[in-house]
Short mmCIF file of C-alpha atoms and ligand atoms in Angstrom, two decimals:
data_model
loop_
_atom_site.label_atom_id
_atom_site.label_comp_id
_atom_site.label_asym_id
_atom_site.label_seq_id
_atom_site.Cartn_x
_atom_site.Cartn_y
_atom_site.Cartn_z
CA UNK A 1 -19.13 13.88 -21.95
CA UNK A 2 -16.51 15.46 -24.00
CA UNK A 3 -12.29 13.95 -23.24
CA UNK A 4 -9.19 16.14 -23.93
CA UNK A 5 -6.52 14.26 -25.13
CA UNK A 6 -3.35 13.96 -22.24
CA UNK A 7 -0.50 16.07 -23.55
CA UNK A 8 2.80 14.42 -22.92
CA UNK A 9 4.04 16.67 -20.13
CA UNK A 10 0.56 15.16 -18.41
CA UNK A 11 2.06 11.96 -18.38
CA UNK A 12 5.05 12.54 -17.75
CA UNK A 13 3.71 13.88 -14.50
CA UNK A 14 1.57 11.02 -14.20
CA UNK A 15 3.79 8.17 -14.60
CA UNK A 16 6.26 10.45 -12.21
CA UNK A 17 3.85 10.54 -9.15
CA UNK A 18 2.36 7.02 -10.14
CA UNK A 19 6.01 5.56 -9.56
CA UNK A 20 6.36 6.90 -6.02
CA UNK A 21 3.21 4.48 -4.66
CA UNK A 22 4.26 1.65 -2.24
CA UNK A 23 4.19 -1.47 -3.74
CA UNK A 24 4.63 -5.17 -2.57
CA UNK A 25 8.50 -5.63 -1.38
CA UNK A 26 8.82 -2.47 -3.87
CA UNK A 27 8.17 -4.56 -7.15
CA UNK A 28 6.91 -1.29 -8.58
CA UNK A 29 4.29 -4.04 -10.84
CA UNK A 30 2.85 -1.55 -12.96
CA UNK A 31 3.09 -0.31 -16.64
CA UNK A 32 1.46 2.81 -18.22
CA UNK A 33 0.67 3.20 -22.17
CA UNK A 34 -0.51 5.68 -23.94
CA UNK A 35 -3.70 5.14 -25.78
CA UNK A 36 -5.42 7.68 -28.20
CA UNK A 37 -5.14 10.45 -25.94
CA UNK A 38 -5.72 8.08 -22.64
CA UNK A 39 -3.67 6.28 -20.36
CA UNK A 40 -3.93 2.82 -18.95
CA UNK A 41 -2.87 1.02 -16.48
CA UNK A 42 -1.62 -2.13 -16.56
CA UNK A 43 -0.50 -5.07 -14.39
CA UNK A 44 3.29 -6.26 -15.04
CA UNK A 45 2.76 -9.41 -16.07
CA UNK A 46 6.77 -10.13 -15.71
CA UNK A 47 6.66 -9.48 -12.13
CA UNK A 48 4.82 -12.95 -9.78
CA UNK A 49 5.27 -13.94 -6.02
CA UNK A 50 3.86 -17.41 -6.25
CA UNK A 51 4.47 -18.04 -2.70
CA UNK A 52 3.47 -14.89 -1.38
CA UNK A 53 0.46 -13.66 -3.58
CA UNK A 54 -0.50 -16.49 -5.61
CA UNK A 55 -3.36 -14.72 -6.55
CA UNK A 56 -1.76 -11.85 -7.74
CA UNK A 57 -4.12 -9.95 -4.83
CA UNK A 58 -0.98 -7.58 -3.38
CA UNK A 59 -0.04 -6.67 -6.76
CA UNK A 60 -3.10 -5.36 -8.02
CA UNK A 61 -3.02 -3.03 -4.65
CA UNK A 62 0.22 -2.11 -5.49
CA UNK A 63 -1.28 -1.04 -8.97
CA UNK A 64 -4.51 0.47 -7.22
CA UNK A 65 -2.05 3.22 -4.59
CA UNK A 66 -0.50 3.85 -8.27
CA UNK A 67 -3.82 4.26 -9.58
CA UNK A 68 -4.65 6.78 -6.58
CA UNK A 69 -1.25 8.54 -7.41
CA UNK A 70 -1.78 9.07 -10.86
CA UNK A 71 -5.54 10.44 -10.46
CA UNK A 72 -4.13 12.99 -7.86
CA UNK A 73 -1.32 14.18 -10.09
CA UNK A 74 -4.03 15.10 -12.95
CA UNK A 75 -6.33 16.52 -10.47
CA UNK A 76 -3.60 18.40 -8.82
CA UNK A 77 -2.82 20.17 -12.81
CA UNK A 78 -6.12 21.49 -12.94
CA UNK A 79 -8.20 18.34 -15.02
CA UNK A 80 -10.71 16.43 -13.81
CA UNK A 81 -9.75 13.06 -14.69
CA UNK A 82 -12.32 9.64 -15.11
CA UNK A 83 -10.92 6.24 -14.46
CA UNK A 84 -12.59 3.36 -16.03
CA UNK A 85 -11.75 0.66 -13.68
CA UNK A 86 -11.17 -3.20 -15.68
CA UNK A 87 -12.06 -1.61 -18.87
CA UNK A 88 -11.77 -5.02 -20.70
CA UNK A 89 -12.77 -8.57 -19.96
CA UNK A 90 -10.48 -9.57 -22.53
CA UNK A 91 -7.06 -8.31 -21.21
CA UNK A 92 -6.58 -9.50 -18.04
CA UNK A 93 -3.37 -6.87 -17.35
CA UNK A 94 -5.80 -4.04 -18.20
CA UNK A 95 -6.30 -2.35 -15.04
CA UNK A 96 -7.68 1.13 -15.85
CA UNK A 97 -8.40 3.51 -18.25
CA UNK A 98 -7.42 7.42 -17.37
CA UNK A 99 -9.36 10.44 -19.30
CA UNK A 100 -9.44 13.64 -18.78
CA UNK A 101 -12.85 15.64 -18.71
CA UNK A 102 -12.73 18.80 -21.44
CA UNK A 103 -11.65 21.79 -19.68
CA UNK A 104 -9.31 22.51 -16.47
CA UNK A 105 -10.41 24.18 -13.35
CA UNK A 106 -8.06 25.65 -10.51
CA UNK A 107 -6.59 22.95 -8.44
CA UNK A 108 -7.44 22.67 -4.95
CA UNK A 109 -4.84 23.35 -1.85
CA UNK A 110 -5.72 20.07 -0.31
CA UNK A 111 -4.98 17.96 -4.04
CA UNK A 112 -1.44 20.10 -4.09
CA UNK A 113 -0.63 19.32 -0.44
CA UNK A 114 -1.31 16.27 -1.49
CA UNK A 115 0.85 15.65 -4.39
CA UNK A 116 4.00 17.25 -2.34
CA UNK A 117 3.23 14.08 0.54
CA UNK A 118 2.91 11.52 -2.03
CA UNK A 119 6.55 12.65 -2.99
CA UNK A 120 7.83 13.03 0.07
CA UNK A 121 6.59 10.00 1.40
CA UNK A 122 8.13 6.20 2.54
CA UNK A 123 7.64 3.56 4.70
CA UNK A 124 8.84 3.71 8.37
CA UNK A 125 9.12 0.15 9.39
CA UNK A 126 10.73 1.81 12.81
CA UNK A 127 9.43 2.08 16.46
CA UNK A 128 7.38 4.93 16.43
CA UNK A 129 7.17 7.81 19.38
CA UNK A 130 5.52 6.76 22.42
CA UNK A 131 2.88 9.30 22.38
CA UNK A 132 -0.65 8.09 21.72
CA UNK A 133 -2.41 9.54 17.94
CA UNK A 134 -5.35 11.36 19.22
CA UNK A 135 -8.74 10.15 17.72
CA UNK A 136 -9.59 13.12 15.90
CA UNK A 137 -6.02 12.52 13.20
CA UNK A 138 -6.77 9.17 13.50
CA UNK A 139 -10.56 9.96 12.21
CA UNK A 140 -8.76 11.77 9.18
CA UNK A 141 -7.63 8.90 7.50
CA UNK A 142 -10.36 6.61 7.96
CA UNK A 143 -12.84 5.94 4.96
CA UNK A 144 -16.23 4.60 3.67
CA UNK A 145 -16.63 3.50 0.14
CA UNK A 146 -18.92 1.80 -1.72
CA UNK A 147 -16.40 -1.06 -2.37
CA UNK A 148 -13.34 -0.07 -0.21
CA UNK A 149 -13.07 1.43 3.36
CA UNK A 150 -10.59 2.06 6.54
CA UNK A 151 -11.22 1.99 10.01
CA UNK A 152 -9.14 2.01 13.37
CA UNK A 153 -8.52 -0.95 15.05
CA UNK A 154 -9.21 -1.05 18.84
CA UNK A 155 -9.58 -3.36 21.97
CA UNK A 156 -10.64 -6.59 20.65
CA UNK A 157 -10.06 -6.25 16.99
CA UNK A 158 -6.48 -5.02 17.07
CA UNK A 159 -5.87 -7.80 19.70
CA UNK A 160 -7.29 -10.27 16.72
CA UNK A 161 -5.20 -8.75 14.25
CA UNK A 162 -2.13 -8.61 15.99
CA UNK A 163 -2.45 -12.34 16.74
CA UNK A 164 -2.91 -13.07 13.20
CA UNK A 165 0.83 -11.38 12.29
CA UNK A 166 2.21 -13.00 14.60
CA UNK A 167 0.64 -16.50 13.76
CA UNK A 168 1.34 -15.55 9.78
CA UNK A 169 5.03 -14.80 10.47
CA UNK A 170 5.58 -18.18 12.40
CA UNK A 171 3.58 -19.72 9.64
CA UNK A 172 6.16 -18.12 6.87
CA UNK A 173 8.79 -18.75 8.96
CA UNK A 174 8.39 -22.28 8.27
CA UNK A 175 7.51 -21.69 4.24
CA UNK A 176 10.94 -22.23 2.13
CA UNK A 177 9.20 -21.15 -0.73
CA UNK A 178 8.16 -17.84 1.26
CA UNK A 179 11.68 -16.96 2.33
CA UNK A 180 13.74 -17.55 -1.06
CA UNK A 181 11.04 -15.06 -2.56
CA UNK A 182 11.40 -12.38 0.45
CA UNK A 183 15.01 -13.01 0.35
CA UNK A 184 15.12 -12.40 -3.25
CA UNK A 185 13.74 -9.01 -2.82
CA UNK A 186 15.14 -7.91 0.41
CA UNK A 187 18.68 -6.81 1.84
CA UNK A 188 19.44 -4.67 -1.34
CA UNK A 189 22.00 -1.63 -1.65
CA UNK A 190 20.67 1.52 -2.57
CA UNK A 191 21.59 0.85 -6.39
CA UNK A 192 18.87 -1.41 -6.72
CA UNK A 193 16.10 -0.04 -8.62
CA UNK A 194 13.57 -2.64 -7.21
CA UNK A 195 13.10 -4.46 -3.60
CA UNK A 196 13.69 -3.59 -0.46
CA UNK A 197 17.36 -1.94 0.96
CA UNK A 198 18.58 -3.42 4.03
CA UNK A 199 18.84 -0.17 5.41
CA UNK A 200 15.24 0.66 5.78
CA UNK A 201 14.22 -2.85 6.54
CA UNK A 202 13.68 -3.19 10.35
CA UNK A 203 15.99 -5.57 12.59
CA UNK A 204 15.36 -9.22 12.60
CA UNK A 205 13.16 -10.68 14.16
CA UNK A 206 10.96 -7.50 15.75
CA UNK A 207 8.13 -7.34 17.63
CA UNK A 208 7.59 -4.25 18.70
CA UNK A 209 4.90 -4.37 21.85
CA UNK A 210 1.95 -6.56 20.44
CA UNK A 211 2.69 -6.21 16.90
CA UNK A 212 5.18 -8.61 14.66
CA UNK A 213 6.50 -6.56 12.02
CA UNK A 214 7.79 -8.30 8.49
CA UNK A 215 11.05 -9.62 8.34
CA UNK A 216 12.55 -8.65 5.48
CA UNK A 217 15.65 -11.17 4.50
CA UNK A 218 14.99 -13.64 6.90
CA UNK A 219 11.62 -14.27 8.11
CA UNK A 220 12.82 -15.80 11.46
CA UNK A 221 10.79 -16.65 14.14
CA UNK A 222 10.22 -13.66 16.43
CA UNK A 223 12.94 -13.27 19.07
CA UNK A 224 13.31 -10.25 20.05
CA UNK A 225 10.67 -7.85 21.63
CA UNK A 226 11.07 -3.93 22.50
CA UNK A 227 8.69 -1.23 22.76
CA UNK A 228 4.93 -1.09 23.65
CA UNK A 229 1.71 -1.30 21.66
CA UNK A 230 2.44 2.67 22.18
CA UNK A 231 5.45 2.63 19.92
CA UNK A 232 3.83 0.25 17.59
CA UNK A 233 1.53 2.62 16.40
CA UNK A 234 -2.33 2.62 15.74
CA UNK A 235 -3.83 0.22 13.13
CA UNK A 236 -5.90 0.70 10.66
CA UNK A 237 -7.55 -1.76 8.47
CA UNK A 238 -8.05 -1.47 5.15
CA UNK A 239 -11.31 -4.09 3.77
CA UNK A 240 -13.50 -4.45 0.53
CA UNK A 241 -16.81 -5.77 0.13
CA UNK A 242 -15.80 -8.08 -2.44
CA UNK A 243 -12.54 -10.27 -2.57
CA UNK A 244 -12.27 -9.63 -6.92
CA UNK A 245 -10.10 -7.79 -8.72
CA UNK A 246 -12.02 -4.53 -8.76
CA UNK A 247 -12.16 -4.57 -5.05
CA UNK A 248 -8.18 -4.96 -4.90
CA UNK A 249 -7.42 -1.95 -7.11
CA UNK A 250 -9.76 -0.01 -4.73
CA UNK A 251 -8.10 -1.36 -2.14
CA UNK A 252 -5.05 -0.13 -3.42
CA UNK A 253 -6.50 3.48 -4.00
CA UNK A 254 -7.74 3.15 -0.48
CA UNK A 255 -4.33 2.49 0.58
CA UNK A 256 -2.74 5.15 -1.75
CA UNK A 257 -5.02 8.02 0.08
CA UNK A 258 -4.26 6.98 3.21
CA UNK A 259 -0.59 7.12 3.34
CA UNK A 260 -0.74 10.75 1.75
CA UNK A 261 -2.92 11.59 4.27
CA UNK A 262 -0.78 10.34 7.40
CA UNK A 263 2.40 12.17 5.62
CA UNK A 264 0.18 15.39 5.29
CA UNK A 265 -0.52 15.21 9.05
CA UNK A 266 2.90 14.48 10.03
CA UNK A 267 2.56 10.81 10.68
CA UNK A 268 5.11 7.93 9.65
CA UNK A 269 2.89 4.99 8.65
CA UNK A 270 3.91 1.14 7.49
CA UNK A 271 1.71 -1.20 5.74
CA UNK A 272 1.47 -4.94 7.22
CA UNK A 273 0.00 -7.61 4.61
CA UNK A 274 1.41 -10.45 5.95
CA UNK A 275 -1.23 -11.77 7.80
CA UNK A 276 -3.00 -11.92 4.62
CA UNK A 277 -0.78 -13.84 2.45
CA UNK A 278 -1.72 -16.81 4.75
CA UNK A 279 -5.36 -18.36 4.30
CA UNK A 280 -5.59 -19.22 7.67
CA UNK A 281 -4.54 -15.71 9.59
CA UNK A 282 -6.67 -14.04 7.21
CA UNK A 283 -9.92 -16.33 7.67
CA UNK A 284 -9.31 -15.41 11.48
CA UNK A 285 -9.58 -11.69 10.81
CA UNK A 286 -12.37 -11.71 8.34
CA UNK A 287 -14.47 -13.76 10.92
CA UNK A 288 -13.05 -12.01 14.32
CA UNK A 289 -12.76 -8.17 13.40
CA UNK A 290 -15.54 -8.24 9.92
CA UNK A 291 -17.71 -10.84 11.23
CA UNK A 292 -17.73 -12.87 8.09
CA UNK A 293 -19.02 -9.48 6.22
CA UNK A 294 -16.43 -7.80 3.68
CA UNK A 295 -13.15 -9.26 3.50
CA UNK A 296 -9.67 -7.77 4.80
CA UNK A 297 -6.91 -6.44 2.60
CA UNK A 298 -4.37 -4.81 3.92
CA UNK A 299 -3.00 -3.57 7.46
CA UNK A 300 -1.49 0.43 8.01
CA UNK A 301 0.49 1.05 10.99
CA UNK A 302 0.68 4.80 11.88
CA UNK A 303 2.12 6.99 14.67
CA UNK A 304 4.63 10.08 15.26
CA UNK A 305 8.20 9.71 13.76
CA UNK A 306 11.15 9.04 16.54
CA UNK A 307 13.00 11.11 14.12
CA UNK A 308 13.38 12.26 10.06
CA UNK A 309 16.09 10.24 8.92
CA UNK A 310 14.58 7.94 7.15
CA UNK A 311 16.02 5.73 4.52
CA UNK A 312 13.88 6.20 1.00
CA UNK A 313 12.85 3.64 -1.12
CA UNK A 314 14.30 3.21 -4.13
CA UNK A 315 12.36 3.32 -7.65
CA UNK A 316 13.19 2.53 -11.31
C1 FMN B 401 0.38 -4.51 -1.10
C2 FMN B 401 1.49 -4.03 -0.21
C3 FMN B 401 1.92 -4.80 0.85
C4 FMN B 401 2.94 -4.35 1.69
N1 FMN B 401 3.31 -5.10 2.78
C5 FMN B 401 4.27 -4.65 3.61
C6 FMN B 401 4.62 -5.38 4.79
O1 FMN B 401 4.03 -6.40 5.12
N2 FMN B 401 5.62 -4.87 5.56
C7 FMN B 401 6.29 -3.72 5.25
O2 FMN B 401 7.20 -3.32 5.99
N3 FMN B 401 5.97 -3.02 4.13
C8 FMN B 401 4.98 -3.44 3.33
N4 FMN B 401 4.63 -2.70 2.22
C9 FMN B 401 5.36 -1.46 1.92
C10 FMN B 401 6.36 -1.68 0.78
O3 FMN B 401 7.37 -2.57 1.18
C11 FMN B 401 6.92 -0.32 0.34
O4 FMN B 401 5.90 0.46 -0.19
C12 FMN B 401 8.02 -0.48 -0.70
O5 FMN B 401 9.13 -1.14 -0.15
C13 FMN B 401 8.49 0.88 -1.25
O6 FMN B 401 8.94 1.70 -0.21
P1 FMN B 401 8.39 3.19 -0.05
O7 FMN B 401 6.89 3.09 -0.03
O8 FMN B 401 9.00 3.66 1.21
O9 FMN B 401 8.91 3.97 -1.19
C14 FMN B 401 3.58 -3.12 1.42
C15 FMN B 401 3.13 -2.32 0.35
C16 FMN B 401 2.07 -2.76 -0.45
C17 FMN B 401 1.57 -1.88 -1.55
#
C-alpha cells in the first residue's frame, strides 16, 4: 500500500473538525503532530482527573470521538485515510497514527452530511420533547463492532442503568475530591476556552423522570425532579469487549459516530459517564445489563429538541 503525504490545508481541516468532539467536562485532552507526512494523535499528558478518571479511561474516549472526527474530515476531502490505532508500546500518549491511501475518490453525501453535524453539533443537557423516538431512528445509531458497539436500552436494562446514575451521583456527592475537580471545570463564562459554561450546564440537582443527570458545579444530592422518562430521552449504551486502552479509543469513535448521527437526524443527545467513574455503579451495569460479558463505557441520552437555542460549547 502506497501513502500520500497530508498537505497542510489537510490538517488544518483535520485538527479543525477533530477539535469540535465532546470531551470529558470539555478538557479538549488531545494533541495532533505532524509526522513525515502523517498525523498522530496523542493523549495530553498535562490534562488528569484523578478523582474522576483515575485511569485516564474518559480521556482516551474523549481522544477516540476526536479520532472519529478527524477520520471523517479526510474521508469527507476525498482520501481514504488508515488509522493505526496504539502505534507504539513505547509512548504511552501515542494514540494513533493517520495516513492517507494514494489517490482521492469523490466523497460520499452521507461523509459530507456528516462533517456539517459534527460542526453543528453540542450537548443538550436539557429536558427533551415529550414525544417518544420511534425504533426505526433509534435503530440508526446503534452499532456492532468487533471491539466497540451501541445498543438501546429498554425495560429492565435502562431501569439498571438509571439506578446506577443515580447511586453514582449520591456516591460523588459525598467525594470532596470529586467536587473540587467538577467544580474546577464547571460554571465557566463563555471566555473560557476549556470546561463547562454555566449556561449550558443543567439546573442543580436534576432528575429528570428516572434519569439523574450530572451536576455540573455542585454535585448535590438530587432534589429536585421534573419531567418523565419521556422527556429524559432514550438511552443508549455504548460497551467494548475489552476494558484496555484500544477498546477506549474505540469507544470514543463509537461515541464520536453516534452523536453525528443523532444531529443528522435531528436529535439533541447528552452523554452520561458518571455512573462509570464509580467502581461500584459500574460493576452493577456490567453484571445487570452485559451479564458479566463486555464491559460498559459510556451512556448517550437522545430525544427531540424542546427548542434550538442552545448554548455551544466552547473550544480552544
Ligand atoms: C468521555 C465523556 C464523558 C462525558 N460525560 C458527560 C456527563 O456525564 N454529563 C454531561 O452532561 N456531559 C458529558 N459529556 C459531554 C461533555 O461535557 C461535552 O462534550 C463537552 O462539555 C463539550 O461540549 P460540546 O460537546 O457541546 O461541545 C461527556 C463527554 C465525553 C467525551
Amino acid at each position: 500500500m502506497s501513502y500520500s503525504p497530508l498537505s497542510a490545508q489537510d490538517a488544518h481541516e483535520v485538527r479543525g473538525l477533530a477539535g469540535r468532539a465532546p470531551s470529558l467536562f470539555n478538557l479538549q485532552p488531545w494533541r495532533f503532530r505532524e509526522a513525515a507526512g502523517a498525523l498522530e494523535l496523542l493523549l495530553d499528558g498535562t490534562v488528569a482527573l484523578p478523582a474522576t478518571d483515575p485511569d485516564r479511561r474518559e480521556l482516551v474516549i474523549s481522544c477516540g470521538a476526536a479520532l472519529h472526527h478527524a477520520l471523517l474530515a479526510l474521508r469527507a476531502r476525498g482520501w481514504r485515510p488508515r488509522a493505526q490505532r496504539l502505534p507504539s508500546e513505547h509512548d504511552a500518549e501515542l494514540l494513533a497514527r493517520i495516513d492517507v491511501l494514494d489517490g482521492k475518490e469523490n466523497p460520499t453525501p452521507s461523509d459530507r452530511a456528516l462533517v456539517r453535524a459534527a460542526q453543528r453539533r453540542h450537548v443538550d443537557r436539557r429536558q427533551y420533547a415529550p414525544t417518544a423516538v420511534p425504533q426505526e431512528v433509534l435503530l440508526d445509531l446503534v452499532s456492532e463492532d468487533a471491539v466497540a458497539s451501541v445498543s438501546v436500552l429498554t425495560g429492565d436494562q435502562r431501569y439498571a442503568v438509571a439506578q446506577a446514575l443515580t447511586k453514582a451521583a449520591m456516591i460523588h456527592a459525598g467525594s470532596d475530591a470529586y467536587r473540587a475537580e467538577l467544580a474546577a471545570w464547571s460554571g465557566l463564562m463563555p471566555s473560557a476556552a476549556r470546561g463547562v459554561l454555566d449556561e449550558s450546564a443543567p439546573w442543580h440537582g436534576q432528575r429528570y423522570g428516572d434519569v439523574v443527570v450530572r451536576d455540573f458545579g455542585y454535585a448535590e444530592t438530587v432534589v429536585r425532579e421534573t419531567g418523565s422518562a419521556l422527556t429524559a430521552g432514550s438511552l443508549l449504551l455504548i460497551s467494548t469487549g475489552t476494558d484496555d486502552r484500544d477498546a477506549h479509543l474505540r469507544a470514543g469513535e463509537a461515541l464520536g459516530a453516534v452523536l453525528c448521527q443523532a444531529e443528522l437526524g435531528g436529535l439533541s443527545s447528552c452523554p452520561l459517564s458518571e455512573a462509570f467513574e464509580v467502581p461500584r455503579t459500574r460493576v452493577d451495569v456490567r453484571h445487570q445489563v452485559l451479564g458479566d460479558e463486555g464491559h460498559p463505557q459510556m451512556v448517550v441520552r437522545v430525544g427531540w429538541p424542546q427548542s434550538a437555542d442552545l448554548p455551544a460549547g466552547q473550544r480552544r
